[in-house]
């Protein structure tokens, strides 16, 4: 059923001219109420599309029938996957000057918040973001954000304030996974590459 739904979504997405997506579609476990253009719509999925003719992008919300339920326009390019957390979408965008922003779209009012992430190098290409409770004080309701690029890992709070940055020195690193490999009660960051494997604790120390 999920595959059929995803195929239907892609049929809808590919019908949008001059837009493309580089990141996975986000399908909600249950339909979510989203406030768009003075109306509340029911959305089962959302996909981020970048305009191929300018520097804009948009979020397309789809209902359970894979029909376009509404759009949210953005003045920056989407440069990461989408994460749904606490009735908002979290993702990273990039402007014309190659500056990165943690972007939050609030479902209750469609407000967009941009937090500049000045620690990124302009040539950093984000491969994935994830929300994970790394610190001993963290919980599923108050996690850290882990941002992986082609050869770096960043850990920040949900406002984009960086805890640490780590150069991986891996060739073609994979997206990170998380496990408590040293049995100290906190999750560690595990990253594999073409030439080696690295494990980091919640402070960024190599294990």
PDB file of C-alpha atoms in Angstrom:
ATOM      1  CA  UNK A   1       0.000   0.000   0.000  1.00  0.00           C
ATOM      2  CA  UNK A   2       2.853   2.374   0.848  1.00  0.00           C
ATOM      3  CA  UNK A   3       4.584   1.661  -2.482  1.00  0.00           C
ATOM      4  CA  UNK A   4       1.368   2.314  -4.395  1.00  0.00           C
ATOM      5  CA  UNK A   5       0.826   5.544  -2.467  1.00  0.00           C
ATOM      6  CA  UNK A   6       4.436   6.623  -3.136  1.00  0.00           C
ATOM      7  CA  UNK A   7       4.095   5.870  -6.848  1.00  0.00           C
ATOM      8  CA  UNK A   8       0.935   7.986  -6.973  1.00  0.00           C
ATOM      9  CA  UNK A   9       2.742  10.812  -5.194  1.00  0.00           C
ATOM     10  CA  UNK A  10       5.581  10.708  -7.706  1.00  0.00           C
ATOM     11  CA  UNK A  11       3.080  10.854 -10.572  1.00  0.00           C
ATOM     12  CA  UNK A  12       1.674  14.022  -9.013  1.00  0.00           C
ATOM     13  CA  UNK A  13       5.108  15.502  -8.287  1.00  0.00           C
ATOM     14  CA  UNK A  14       6.510  14.839 -11.744  1.00  0.00           C
ATOM     15  CA  UNK A  15       3.551  16.683 -13.256  1.00  0.00           C
ATOM     16  CA  UNK A  16       4.823  19.949 -11.713  1.00  0.00           C
ATOM     17  CA  UNK A  17       6.800  21.756 -14.421  1.00  0.00           C
ATOM     18  CA  UNK A  18      10.230  23.314 -13.733  1.00  0.00           C
ATOM     19  CA  UNK A  19      10.570  21.689 -10.323  1.00  0.00           C
ATOM     20  CA  UNK A  20      12.655  18.764  -9.095  1.00  0.00           C
ATOM     21  CA  UNK A  21      13.263  16.977  -5.807  1.00  0.00           C
ATOM     22  CA  UNK A  22      16.533  15.525  -4.519  1.00  0.00           C
ATOM     23  CA  UNK A  23      15.238  14.266  -1.172  1.00  0.00           C
ATOM     24  CA  UNK A  24      12.746  11.628   0.008  1.00  0.00           C
ATOM     25  CA  UNK A  25       9.021  12.251   0.259  1.00  0.00           C
ATOM     26  CA  UNK A  26       7.835  12.580   3.862  1.00  0.00           C
ATOM     27  CA  UNK A  27       4.712  10.482   4.528  1.00  0.00           C
ATOM     28  CA  UNK A  28       2.948  11.159   7.832  1.00  0.00           C
ATOM     29  CA  UNK A  29       1.762   8.193   9.955  1.00  0.00           C
ATOM     30  CA  UNK A  30      -1.609   9.940  10.186  1.00  0.00           C
ATOM     31  CA  UNK A  31      -3.055  12.814   8.199  1.00  0.00           C
ATOM     32  CA  UNK A  32      -1.933  16.178   9.598  1.00  0.00           C
ATOM     33  CA  UNK A  33      -3.841  19.456   9.649  1.00  0.00           C
ATOM     34  CA  UNK A  34      -1.869  22.221   7.925  1.00  0.00           C
ATOM     35  CA  UNK A  35      -2.870  25.887   7.767  1.00  0.00           C
ATOM     36  CA  UNK A  36      -2.283  27.199   4.222  1.00  0.00           C
ATOM     37  CA  UNK A  37      -3.599  30.363   2.562  1.00  0.00           C
ATOM     38  CA  UNK A  38      -6.240  31.055   5.232  1.00  0.00           C
ATOM     39  CA  UNK A  39      -7.482  27.444   5.057  1.00  0.00           C
ATOM     40  CA  UNK A  40      -6.729  24.290   6.994  1.00  0.00           C
ATOM     41  CA  UNK A  41      -6.009  21.286   4.779  1.00  0.00           C
ATOM     42  CA  UNK A  42      -5.517  17.621   5.580  1.00  0.00           C
ATOM     43  CA  UNK A  43      -2.125  16.323   4.436  1.00  0.00           C
ATOM     44  CA  UNK A  44      -0.885  12.748   4.283  1.00  0.00           C
ATOM     45  CA  UNK A  45       2.496  13.578   2.730  1.00  0.00           C
ATOM     46  CA  UNK A  46       4.759  16.483   1.821  1.00  0.00           C
ATOM     47  CA  UNK A  47       7.544  16.839  -0.715  1.00  0.00           C
ATOM     48  CA  UNK A  48      10.056  19.642  -1.139  1.00  0.00           C
ATOM     49  CA  UNK A  49      10.635  20.809  -4.716  1.00  0.00           C
ATOM     50  CA  UNK A  50      13.304  23.187  -5.991  1.00  0.00           C
ATOM     51  CA  UNK A  51      12.560  25.452  -8.931  1.00  0.00           C
ATOM     52  CA  UNK A  52      14.969  24.752 -11.789  1.00  0.00           C
ATOM     53  CA  UNK A  53      14.591  28.254 -13.247  1.00  0.00           C
ATOM     54  CA  UNK A  54      15.294  30.423 -10.158  1.00  0.00           C
ATOM     55  CA  UNK A  55      16.333  30.236  -6.501  1.00  0.00           C
ATOM     56  CA  UNK A  56      12.885  29.473  -5.067  1.00  0.00           C
ATOM     57  CA  UNK A  57      11.332  26.244  -3.846  1.00  0.00           C
ATOM     58  CA  UNK A  58       8.050  25.029  -2.448  1.00  0.00           C
ATOM     59  CA  UNK A  59       6.535  22.449  -0.165  1.00  0.00           C
ATOM     60  CA  UNK A  60       3.695  20.520  -1.784  1.00  0.00           C
ATOM     61  CA  UNK A  61       1.208  18.929   0.611  1.00  0.00           C
ATOM     62  CA  UNK A  62      -0.744  15.928  -0.664  1.00  0.00           C
ATOM     63  CA  UNK A  63      -3.948  14.437   0.695  1.00  0.00           C
ATOM     64  CA  UNK A  64      -4.775  10.739   1.084  1.00  0.00           C
ATOM     65  CA  UNK A  65      -5.809  10.592  -2.584  1.00  0.00           C
ATOM     66  CA  UNK A  66      -2.379  11.959  -3.625  1.00  0.00           C
ATOM     67  CA  UNK A  67      -4.028  15.187  -4.774  1.00  0.00           C
ATOM     68  CA  UNK A  68      -2.342  18.538  -4.260  1.00  0.00           C
ATOM     69  CA  UNK A  69      -3.871  19.901  -1.038  1.00  0.00           C
ATOM     70  CA  UNK A  70      -1.828  23.101  -1.027  1.00  0.00           C
ATOM     71  CA  UNK A  71       1.610  24.658  -1.438  1.00  0.00           C
ATOM     72  CA  UNK A  72       3.953  26.722   0.709  1.00  0.00           C
ATOM     73  CA  UNK A  73       6.389  28.893  -1.258  1.00  0.00           C
ATOM     74  CA  UNK A  74       9.971  29.538  -0.133  1.00  0.00           C
ATOM     75  CA  UNK A  75      12.495  32.135  -1.265  1.00  0.00           C
ATOM     76  CA  UNK A  76      15.430  29.732  -0.772  1.00  0.00           C
ATOM     77  CA  UNK A  77      16.415  26.330  -2.151  1.00  0.00           C
ATOM     78  CA  UNK A  78      15.665  23.238  -0.063  1.00  0.00           C
ATOM     79  CA  UNK A  79      18.948  21.437   0.635  1.00  0.00           C
ATOM     80  CA  UNK A  80      18.045  18.617   3.026  1.00  0.00           C
ATOM     81  CA  UNK A  81      15.406  16.021   3.801  1.00  0.00           C
ATOM     82  CA  UNK A  82      12.300  17.076   5.753  1.00  0.00           C
ATOM     83  CA  UNK A  83      11.656  16.141   9.403  1.00  0.00           C
ATOM     84  CA  UNK A  84       8.240  16.421  11.077  1.00  0.00           C
ATOM     85  CA  UNK A  85       8.538  17.323  14.766  1.00  0.00           C
ATOM     86  CA  UNK A  86       6.172  19.026  17.228  1.00  0.00           C
ATOM     87  CA  UNK A  87       3.675  20.079  14.523  1.00  0.00           C
ATOM     88  CA  UNK A  88       6.384  21.683  12.362  1.00  0.00           C
ATOM     89  CA  UNK A  89       8.632  20.767   9.466  1.00  0.00           C
ATOM     90  CA  UNK A  90      12.377  21.152   9.970  1.00  0.00           C
ATOM     91  CA  UNK A  91      14.817  21.259   7.047  1.00  0.00           C
ATOM     92  CA  UNK A  92      17.812  23.189   5.706  1.00  0.00           C
ATOM     93  CA  UNK A  93      17.627  25.786   2.939  1.00  0.00           C
ATOM     94  CA  UNK A  94      20.302  27.684   1.037  1.00  0.00           C
ATOM     95  CA  UNK A  95      20.163  31.201  -0.436  1.00  0.00           C
ATOM     96  CA  UNK A  96      21.804  32.801  -3.491  1.00  0.00           C
ATOM     97  CA  UNK A  97      24.997  33.451  -1.506  1.00  0.00           C
ATOM     98  CA  UNK A  98      25.285  29.746  -0.575  1.00  0.00           C
ATOM     99  CA  UNK A  99      24.413  30.506   3.078  1.00  0.00           C
ATOM    100  CA  UNK A 100      22.599  27.716   4.940  1.00  0.00           C
ATOM    101  CA  UNK A 101      19.524  28.219   7.135  1.00  0.00           C
ATOM    102  CA  UNK A 102      17.722  25.901   9.512  1.00  0.00           C
ATOM    103  CA  UNK A 103      14.153  26.413   8.326  1.00  0.00           C
ATOM    104  CA  UNK A 104      11.046  25.687  10.398  1.00  0.00           C
ATOM    105  CA  UNK A 105       7.547  25.651   8.884  1.00  0.00           C
ATOM    106  CA  UNK A 106       4.839  25.755  11.548  1.00  0.00           C
ATOM    107  CA  UNK A 107       1.738  23.776  10.559  1.00  0.00           C
ATOM    108  CA  UNK A 108      -0.555  25.801  12.829  1.00  0.00           C
ATOM    109  CA  UNK A 109      -0.027  29.126  11.040  1.00  0.00           C
ATOM    110  CA  UNK A 110       2.339  28.532   8.082  1.00  0.00           C
ATOM    111  CA  UNK A 111       4.943  30.790   9.681  1.00  0.00           C
ATOM    112  CA  UNK A 112       8.468  30.242   8.328  1.00  0.00           C
ATOM    113  CA  UNK A 113      11.467  30.753  10.615  1.00  0.00           C
ATOM    114  CA  UNK A 114      15.029  30.904   9.288  1.00  0.00           C
ATOM    115  CA  UNK A 115      18.074  30.463  11.548  1.00  0.00           C
ATOM    116  CA  UNK A 116      21.342  31.104   9.693  1.00  0.00           C
ATOM    117  CA  UNK A 117      23.830  28.257  10.186  1.00  0.00           C
ATOM    118  CA  UNK A 118      27.093  30.158   9.748  1.00  0.00           C
ATOM    119  CA  UNK A 119      29.289  27.164  10.655  1.00  0.00           C
ATOM    120  CA  UNK A 120      28.716  25.552   7.250  1.00  0.00           C
ATOM    121  CA  UNK A 121      31.289  25.954   4.508  1.00  0.00           C
ATOM    122  CA  UNK A 122      29.724  27.260   1.322  1.00  0.00           C
ATOM    123  CA  UNK A 123      30.654  24.084  -0.540  1.00  0.00           C
ATOM    124  CA  UNK A 124      29.131  21.763   2.090  1.00  0.00           C
ATOM    125  CA  UNK A 125      26.541  19.469   0.532  1.00  0.00           C
ATOM    126  CA  UNK A 126      24.090  18.093   3.102  1.00  0.00           C
ATOM    127  CA  UNK A 127      23.303  14.401   2.741  1.00  0.00           C
ATOM    128  CA  UNK A 128      20.860  14.026   5.664  1.00  0.00           C
ATOM    129  CA  UNK A 129      19.568  15.515   8.905  1.00  0.00           C
ATOM    130  CA  UNK A 130      18.209  13.512  11.838  1.00  0.00           C
ATOM    131  CA  UNK A 131      16.754  14.238  15.281  1.00  0.00           C
ATOM    132  CA  UNK A 132      18.340  12.021  17.959  1.00  0.00           C
ATOM    133  CA  UNK A 133      18.608  12.331  21.787  1.00  0.00           C
ATOM    134  CA  UNK A 134      22.403  12.171  22.131  1.00  0.00           C
ATOM    135  CA  UNK A 135      23.180  14.011  25.375  1.00  0.00           C
ATOM    136  CA  UNK A 136      22.431  12.318  28.712  1.00  0.00           C
ATOM    137  CA  UNK A 137      19.848  15.052  29.431  1.00  0.00           C
ATOM    138  CA  UNK A 138      18.179  14.750  26.006  1.00  0.00           C
ATOM    139  CA  UNK A 139      14.834  13.065  25.378  1.00  0.00           C
ATOM    140  CA  UNK A 140      12.754  12.165  22.336  1.00  0.00           C
ATOM    141  CA  UNK A 141      10.848  15.403  23.015  1.00  0.00           C
ATOM    142  CA  UNK A 142      14.088  17.423  23.247  1.00  0.00           C
ATOM    143  CA  UNK A 143      16.634  15.852  20.873  1.00  0.00           C
ATOM    144  CA  UNK A 144      19.721  17.132  19.105  1.00  0.00           C
ATOM    145  CA  UNK A 145      19.885  17.657  15.349  1.00  0.00           C
ATOM    146  CA  UNK A 146      22.596  15.687  13.547  1.00  0.00           C
ATOM    147  CA  UNK A 147      23.547  17.058  10.144  1.00  0.00           C
ATOM    148  CA  UNK A 148      25.748  15.022   7.850  1.00  0.00           C
ATOM    149  CA  UNK A 149      27.537  16.395   4.808  1.00  0.00           C
ATOM    150  CA  UNK A 150      29.729  14.536   2.363  1.00  0.00           C
ATOM    151  CA  UNK A 151      32.647  14.494   4.836  1.00  0.00           C
ATOM    152  CA  UNK A 152      31.558  16.224   8.055  1.00  0.00           C
ATOM    153  CA  UNK A 153      29.154  15.738  10.959  1.00  0.00           C
ATOM    154  CA  UNK A 154      27.507  18.663  12.770  1.00  0.00           C
ATOM    155  CA  UNK A 155      25.510  18.373  15.998  1.00  0.00           C
ATOM    156  CA  UNK A 156      23.269  21.260  17.046  1.00  0.00           C
ATOM    157  CA  UNK A 157      20.177  22.143  19.021  1.00  0.00           C
ATOM    158  CA  UNK A 158      16.865  22.691  17.258  1.00  0.00           C
ATOM    159  CA  UNK A 159      17.659  26.369  16.710  1.00  0.00           C
ATOM    160  CA  UNK A 160      20.803  25.539  14.730  1.00  0.00           C
ATOM    161  CA  UNK A 161      23.299  26.346  17.513  1.00  0.00           C
ATOM    162  CA  UNK A 162      26.245  24.004  17.024  1.00  0.00           C
ATOM    163  CA  UNK A 163      27.533  21.725  19.809  1.00  0.00           C
ATOM    164  CA  UNK A 164      30.360  20.328  17.711  1.00  0.00           C
ATOM    165  CA  UNK A 165      31.593  19.819  14.158  1.00  0.00           C
ATOM    166  CA  UNK A 166      33.743  16.866  13.112  1.00  0.00           C
ATOM    167  CA  UNK A 167      35.761  16.388   9.935  1.00  0.00           C
ATOM    168  CA  UNK A 168      35.451  12.714   9.073  1.00  0.00           C
ATOM    169  CA  UNK A 169      38.258  12.248   6.546  1.00  0.00           C
ATOM    170  CA  UNK A 170      36.247   9.472   4.965  1.00  0.00           C
ATOM    171  CA  UNK A 171      35.900   8.808   1.275  1.00  0.00           C
ATOM    172  CA  UNK A 172      32.194   8.872   0.340  1.00  0.00           C
ATOM    173  CA  UNK A 173      30.801   8.597   3.870  1.00  0.00           C
ATOM    174  CA  UNK A 174      27.371   7.043   4.419  1.00  0.00           C
ATOM    175  CA  UNK A 175      24.583   8.668   6.422  1.00  0.00           C
ATOM    176  CA  UNK A 176      25.085   8.106  10.162  1.00  0.00           C
ATOM    177  CA  UNK A 177      23.350   5.535  12.325  1.00  0.00           C
ATOM    178  CA  UNK A 178      23.058   5.600  16.117  1.00  0.00           C
ATOM    179  CA  UNK A 179      23.690   3.034  18.855  1.00  0.00           C
ATOM    180  CA  UNK A 180      25.166   2.869  22.356  1.00  0.00           C
ATOM    181  CA  UNK A 181      28.272   0.883  21.431  1.00  0.00           C
ATOM    182  CA  UNK A 182      30.203   1.648  24.640  1.00  0.00           C
ATOM    183  CA  UNK A 183      27.251   0.788  26.922  1.00  0.00           C
ATOM    184  CA  UNK A 184      27.377   4.082  28.836  1.00  0.00           C
ATOM    185  CA  UNK A 185      23.674   4.875  28.447  1.00  0.00           C
ATOM    186  CA  UNK A 186      24.030   7.456  25.643  1.00  0.00           C
ATOM    187  CA  UNK A 187      23.768   7.013  21.900  1.00  0.00           C
ATOM    188  CA  UNK A 188      26.880   7.216  19.736  1.00  0.00           C
ATOM    189  CA  UNK A 189      27.177   8.330  16.105  1.00  0.00           C
ATOM    190  CA  UNK A 190      28.335   5.641  13.682  1.00  0.00           C
ATOM    191  CA  UNK A 191      29.576   6.588  10.196  1.00  0.00           C
ATOM    192  CA  UNK A 192      30.939   4.244   7.585  1.00  0.00           C
ATOM    193  CA  UNK A 193      33.042   5.258   4.620  1.00  0.00           C
ATOM    194  CA  UNK A 194      34.680   3.670   1.640  1.00  0.00           C
ATOM    195  CA  UNK A 195      37.977   3.326   3.458  1.00  0.00           C
ATOM    196  CA  UNK A 196      37.130   3.126   7.209  1.00  0.00           C
ATOM    197  CA  UNK A 197      34.542   3.385   9.977  1.00  0.00           C
ATOM    198  CA  UNK A 198      34.225   6.079  12.683  1.00  0.00           C
ATOM    199  CA  UNK A 199      32.256   6.145  15.951  1.00  0.00           C
ATOM    200  CA  UNK A 200      31.743   9.393  17.905  1.00  0.00           C
ATOM    201  CA  UNK A 201      30.316   9.951  21.368  1.00  0.00           C
ATOM    202  CA  UNK A 202      27.824  12.745  22.146  1.00  0.00           C
ATOM    203  CA  UNK A 203      30.716  15.220  22.662  1.00  0.00           C
ATOM    204  CA  UNK A 204      32.336  14.423  19.326  1.00  0.00           C
ATOM    205  CA  UNK A 205      35.150  12.295  20.748  1.00  0.00           C
ATOM    206  CA  UNK A 206      36.307   9.403  18.574  1.00  0.00           C
ATOM    207  CA  UNK A 207      35.642   6.052  20.272  1.00  0.00           C
TER     208      UNK A 207
END
